[in-house]
Short mmCIF file of N, CA and C in Angstrom, two decimals:
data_model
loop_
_atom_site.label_atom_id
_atom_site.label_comp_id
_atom_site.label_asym_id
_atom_site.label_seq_id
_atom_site.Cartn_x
_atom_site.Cartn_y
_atom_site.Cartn_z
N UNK A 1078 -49.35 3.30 -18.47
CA UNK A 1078 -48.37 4.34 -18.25
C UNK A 1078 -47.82 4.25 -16.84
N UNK A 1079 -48.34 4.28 -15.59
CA UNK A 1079 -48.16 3.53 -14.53
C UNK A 1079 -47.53 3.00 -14.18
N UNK A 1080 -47.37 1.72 -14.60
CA UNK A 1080 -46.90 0.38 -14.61
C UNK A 1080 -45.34 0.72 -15.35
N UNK A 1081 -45.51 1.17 -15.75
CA UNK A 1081 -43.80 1.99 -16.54
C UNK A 1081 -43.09 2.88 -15.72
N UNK A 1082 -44.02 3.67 -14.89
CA UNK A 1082 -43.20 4.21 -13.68
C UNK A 1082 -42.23 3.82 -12.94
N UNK A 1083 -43.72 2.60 -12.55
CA UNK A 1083 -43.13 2.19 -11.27
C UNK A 1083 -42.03 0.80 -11.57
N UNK A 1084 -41.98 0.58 -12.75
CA UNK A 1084 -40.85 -0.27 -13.10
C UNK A 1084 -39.42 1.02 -13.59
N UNK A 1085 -39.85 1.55 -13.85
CA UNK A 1085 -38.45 2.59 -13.81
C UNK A 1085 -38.04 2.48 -12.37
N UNK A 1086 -38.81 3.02 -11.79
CA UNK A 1086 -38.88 3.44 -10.08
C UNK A 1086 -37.92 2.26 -9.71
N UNK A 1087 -38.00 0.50 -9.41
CA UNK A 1087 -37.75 -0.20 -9.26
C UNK A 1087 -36.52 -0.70 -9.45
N UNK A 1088 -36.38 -0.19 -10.80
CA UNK A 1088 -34.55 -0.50 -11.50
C UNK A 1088 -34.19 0.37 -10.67
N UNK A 1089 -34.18 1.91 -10.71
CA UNK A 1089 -33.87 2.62 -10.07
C UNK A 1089 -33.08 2.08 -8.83
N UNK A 1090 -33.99 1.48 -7.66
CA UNK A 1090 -33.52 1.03 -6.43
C UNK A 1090 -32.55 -0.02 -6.31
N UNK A 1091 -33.03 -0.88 -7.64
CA UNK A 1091 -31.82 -2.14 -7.60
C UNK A 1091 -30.89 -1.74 -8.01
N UNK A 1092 -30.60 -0.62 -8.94
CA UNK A 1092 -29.12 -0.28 -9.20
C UNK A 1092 -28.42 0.36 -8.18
N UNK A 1093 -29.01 1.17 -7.57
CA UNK A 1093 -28.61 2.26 -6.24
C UNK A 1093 -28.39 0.72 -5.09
N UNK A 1094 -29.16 -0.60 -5.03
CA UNK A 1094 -28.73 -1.37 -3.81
C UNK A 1094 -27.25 -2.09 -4.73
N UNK A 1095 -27.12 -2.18 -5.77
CA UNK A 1095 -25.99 -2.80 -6.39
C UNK A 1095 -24.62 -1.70 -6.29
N UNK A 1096 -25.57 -0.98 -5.97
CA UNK A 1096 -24.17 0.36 -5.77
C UNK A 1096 -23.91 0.36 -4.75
N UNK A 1097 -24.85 0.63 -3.74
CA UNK A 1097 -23.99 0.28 -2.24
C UNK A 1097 -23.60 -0.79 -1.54
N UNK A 1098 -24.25 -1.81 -1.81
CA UNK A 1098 -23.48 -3.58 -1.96
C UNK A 1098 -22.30 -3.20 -2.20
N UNK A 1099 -21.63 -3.39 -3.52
CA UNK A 1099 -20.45 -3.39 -4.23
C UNK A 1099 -19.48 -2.66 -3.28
N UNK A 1100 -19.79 -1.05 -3.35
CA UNK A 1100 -19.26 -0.14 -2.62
C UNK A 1100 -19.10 -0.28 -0.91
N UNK A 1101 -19.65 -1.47 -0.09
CA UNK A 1101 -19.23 -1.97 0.90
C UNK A 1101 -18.48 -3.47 1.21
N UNK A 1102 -18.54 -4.00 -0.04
CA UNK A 1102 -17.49 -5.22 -0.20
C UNK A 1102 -16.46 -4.59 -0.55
N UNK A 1103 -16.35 -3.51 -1.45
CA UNK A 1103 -15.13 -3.10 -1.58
C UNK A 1103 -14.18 -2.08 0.01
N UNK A 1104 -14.89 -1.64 0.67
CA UNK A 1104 -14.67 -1.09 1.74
C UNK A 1104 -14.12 -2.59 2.35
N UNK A 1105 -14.94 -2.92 2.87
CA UNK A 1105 -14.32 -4.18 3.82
C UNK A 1105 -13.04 -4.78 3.03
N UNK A 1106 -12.76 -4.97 1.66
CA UNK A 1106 -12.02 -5.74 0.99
C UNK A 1106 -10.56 -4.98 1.24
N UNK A 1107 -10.91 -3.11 1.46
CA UNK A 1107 -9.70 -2.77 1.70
C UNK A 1107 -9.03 -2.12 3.02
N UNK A 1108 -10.73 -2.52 4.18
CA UNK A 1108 -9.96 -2.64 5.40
C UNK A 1108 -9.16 -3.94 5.39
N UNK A 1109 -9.44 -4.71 5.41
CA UNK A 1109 -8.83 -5.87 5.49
C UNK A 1109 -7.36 -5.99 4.83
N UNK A 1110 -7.49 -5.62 3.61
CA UNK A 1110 -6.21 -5.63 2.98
C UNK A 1110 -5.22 -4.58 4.18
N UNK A 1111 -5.89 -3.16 4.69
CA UNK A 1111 -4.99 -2.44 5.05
C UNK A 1111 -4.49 -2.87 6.38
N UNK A 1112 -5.43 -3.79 7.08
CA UNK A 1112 -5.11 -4.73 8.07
C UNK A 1112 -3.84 -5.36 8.01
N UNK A 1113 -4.01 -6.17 6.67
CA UNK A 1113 -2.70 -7.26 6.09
C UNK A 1113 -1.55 -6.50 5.98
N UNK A 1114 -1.77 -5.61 5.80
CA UNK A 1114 -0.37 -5.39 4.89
C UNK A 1114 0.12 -3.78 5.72
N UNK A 1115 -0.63 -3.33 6.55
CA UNK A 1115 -0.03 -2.09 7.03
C UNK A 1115 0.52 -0.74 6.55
N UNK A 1116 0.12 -0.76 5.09
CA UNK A 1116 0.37 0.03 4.17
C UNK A 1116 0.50 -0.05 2.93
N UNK A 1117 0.82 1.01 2.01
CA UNK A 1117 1.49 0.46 0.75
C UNK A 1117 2.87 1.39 0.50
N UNK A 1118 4.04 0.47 -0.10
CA UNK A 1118 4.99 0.73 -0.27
C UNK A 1118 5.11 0.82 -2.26
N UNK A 1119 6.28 2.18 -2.42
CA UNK A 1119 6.34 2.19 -3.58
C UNK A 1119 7.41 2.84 -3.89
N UNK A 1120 8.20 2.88 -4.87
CA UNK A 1120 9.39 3.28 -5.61
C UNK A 1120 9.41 4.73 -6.47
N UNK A 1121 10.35 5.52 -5.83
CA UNK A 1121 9.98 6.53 -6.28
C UNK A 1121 11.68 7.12 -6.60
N UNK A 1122 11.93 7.36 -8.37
CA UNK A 1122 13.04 7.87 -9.18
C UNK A 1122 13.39 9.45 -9.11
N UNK A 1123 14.33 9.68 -8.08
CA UNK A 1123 14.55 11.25 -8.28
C UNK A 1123 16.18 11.56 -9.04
N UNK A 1124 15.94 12.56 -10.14
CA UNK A 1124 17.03 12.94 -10.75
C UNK A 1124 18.11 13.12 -9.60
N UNK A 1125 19.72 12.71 -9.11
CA UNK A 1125 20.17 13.31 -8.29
C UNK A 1125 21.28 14.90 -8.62
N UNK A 1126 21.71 13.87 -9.99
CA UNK A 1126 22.40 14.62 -10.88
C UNK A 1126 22.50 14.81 -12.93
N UNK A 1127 22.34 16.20 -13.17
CA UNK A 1127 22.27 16.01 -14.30
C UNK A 1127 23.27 17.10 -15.05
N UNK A 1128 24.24 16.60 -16.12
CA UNK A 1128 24.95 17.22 -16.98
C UNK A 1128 24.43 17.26 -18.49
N UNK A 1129 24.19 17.78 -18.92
CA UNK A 1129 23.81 17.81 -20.35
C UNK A 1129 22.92 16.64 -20.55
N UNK A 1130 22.91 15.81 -21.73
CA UNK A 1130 22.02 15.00 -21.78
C UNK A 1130 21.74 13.64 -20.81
N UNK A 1131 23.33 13.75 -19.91
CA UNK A 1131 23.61 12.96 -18.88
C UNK A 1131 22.99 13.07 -17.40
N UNK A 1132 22.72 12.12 -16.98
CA UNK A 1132 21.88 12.13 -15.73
C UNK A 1132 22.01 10.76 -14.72
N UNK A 1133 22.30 11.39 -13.28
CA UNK A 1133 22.18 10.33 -12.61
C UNK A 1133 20.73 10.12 -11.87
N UNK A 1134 20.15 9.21 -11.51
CA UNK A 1134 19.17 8.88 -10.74
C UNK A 1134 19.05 8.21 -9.36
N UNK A 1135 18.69 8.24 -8.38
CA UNK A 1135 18.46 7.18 -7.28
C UNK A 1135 17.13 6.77 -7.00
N UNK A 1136 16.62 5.19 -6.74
CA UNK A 1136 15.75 5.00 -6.50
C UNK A 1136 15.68 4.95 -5.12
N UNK A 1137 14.57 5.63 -4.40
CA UNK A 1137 14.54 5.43 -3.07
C UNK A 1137 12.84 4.79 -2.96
N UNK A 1138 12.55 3.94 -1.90
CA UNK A 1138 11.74 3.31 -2.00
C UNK A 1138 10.92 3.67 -0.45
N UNK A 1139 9.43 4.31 -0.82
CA UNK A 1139 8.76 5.22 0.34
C UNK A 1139 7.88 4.03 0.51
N UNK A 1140 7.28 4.21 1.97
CA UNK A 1140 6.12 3.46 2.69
C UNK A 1140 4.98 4.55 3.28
N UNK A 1141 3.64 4.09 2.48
CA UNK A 1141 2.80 4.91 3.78
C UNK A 1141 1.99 4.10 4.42
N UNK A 1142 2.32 4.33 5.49
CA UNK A 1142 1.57 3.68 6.27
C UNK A 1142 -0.23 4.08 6.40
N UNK A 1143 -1.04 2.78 6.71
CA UNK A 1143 -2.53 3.13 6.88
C UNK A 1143 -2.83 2.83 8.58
N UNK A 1144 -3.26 4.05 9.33
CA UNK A 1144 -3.59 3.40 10.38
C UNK A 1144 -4.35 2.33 10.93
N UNK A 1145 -4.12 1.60 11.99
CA UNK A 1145 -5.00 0.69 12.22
C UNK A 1145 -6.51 0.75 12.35
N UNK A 1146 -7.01 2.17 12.77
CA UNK A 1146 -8.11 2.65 13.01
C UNK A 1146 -8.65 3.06 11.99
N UNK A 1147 -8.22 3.48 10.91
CA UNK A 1147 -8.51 3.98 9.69
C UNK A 1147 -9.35 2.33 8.73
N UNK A 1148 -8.21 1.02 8.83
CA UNK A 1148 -8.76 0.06 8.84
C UNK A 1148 -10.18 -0.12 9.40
N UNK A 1149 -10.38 -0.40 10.48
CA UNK A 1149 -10.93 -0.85 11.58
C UNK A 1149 -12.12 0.01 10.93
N UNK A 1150 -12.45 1.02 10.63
CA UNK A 1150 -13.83 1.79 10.51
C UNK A 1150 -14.08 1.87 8.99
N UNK A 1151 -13.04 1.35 8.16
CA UNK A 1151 -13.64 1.28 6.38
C UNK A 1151 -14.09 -0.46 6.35
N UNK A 1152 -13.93 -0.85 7.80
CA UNK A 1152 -14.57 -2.48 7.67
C UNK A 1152 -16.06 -2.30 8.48
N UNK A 1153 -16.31 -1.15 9.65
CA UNK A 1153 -17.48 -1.36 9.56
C UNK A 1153 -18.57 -0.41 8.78
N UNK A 1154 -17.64 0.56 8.39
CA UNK A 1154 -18.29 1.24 7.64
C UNK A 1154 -19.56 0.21 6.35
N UNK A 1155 -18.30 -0.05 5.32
CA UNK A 1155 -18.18 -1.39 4.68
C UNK A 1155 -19.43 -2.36 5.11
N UNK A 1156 -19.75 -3.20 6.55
CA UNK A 1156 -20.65 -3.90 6.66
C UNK A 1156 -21.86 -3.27 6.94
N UNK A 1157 -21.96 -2.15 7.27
CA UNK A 1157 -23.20 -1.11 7.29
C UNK A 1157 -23.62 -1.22 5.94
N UNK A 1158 -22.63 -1.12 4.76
CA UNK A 1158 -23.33 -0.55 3.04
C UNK A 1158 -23.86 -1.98 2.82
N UNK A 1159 -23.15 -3.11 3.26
CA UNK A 1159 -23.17 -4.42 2.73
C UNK A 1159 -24.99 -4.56 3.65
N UNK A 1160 -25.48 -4.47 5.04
CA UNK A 1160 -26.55 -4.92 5.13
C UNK A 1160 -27.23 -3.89 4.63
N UNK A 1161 -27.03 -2.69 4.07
CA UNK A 1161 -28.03 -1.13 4.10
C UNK A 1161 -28.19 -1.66 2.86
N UNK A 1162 -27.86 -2.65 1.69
CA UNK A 1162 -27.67 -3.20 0.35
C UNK A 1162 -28.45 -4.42 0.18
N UNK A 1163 -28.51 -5.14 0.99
CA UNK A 1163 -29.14 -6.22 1.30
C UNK A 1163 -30.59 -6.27 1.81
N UNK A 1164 -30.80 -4.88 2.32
CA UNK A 1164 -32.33 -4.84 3.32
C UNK A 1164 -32.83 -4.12 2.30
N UNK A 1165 -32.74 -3.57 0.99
CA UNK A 1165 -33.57 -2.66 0.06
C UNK A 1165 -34.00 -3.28 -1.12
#
């Protein structure tokens, strides 16, 4: 009975280190990206005008920017989960 514990117990930890592994490659994967690319840009359709079933539209196309610092700390955040993942 024991021996069933402590192998529960065990999965337990390897799934929780596969969780925070993952969850700090993905951090670093999107400082880095926010490094590259300085933001994300996207397209956004506003009605300008509408008559009956008729309608005009304009696409205007928004940017948000990610700060550099905002980067900079989801990459070391990121290598903290990646060794705190690795040492358990």
């Amino acid at each position: 009975m024991r021996a069933g514990v402590l192998a529960a117990g065990a999965e337990e930890r390897a799934i929780g280190m596969k969780g925070t592994l993952i969850t700090g490659i993905l951090l670093v994967a999107l400082g880095v990206a926010a490094l590259v690319y300085k933001g994300v840009s996207y397209t956004e359709e506003e009605t300008i005008l509408q008559i009956g079933p008729m309608k005009a539209t304009a696409a205007t196309e928004k940017h948000v920017f990610v700060p550099e610092w905002a980067a900079y700390v989801g990459i070391g955040l990121g290598a903290v989960l990646i060794v705190a993942g690795l040492r358990r």
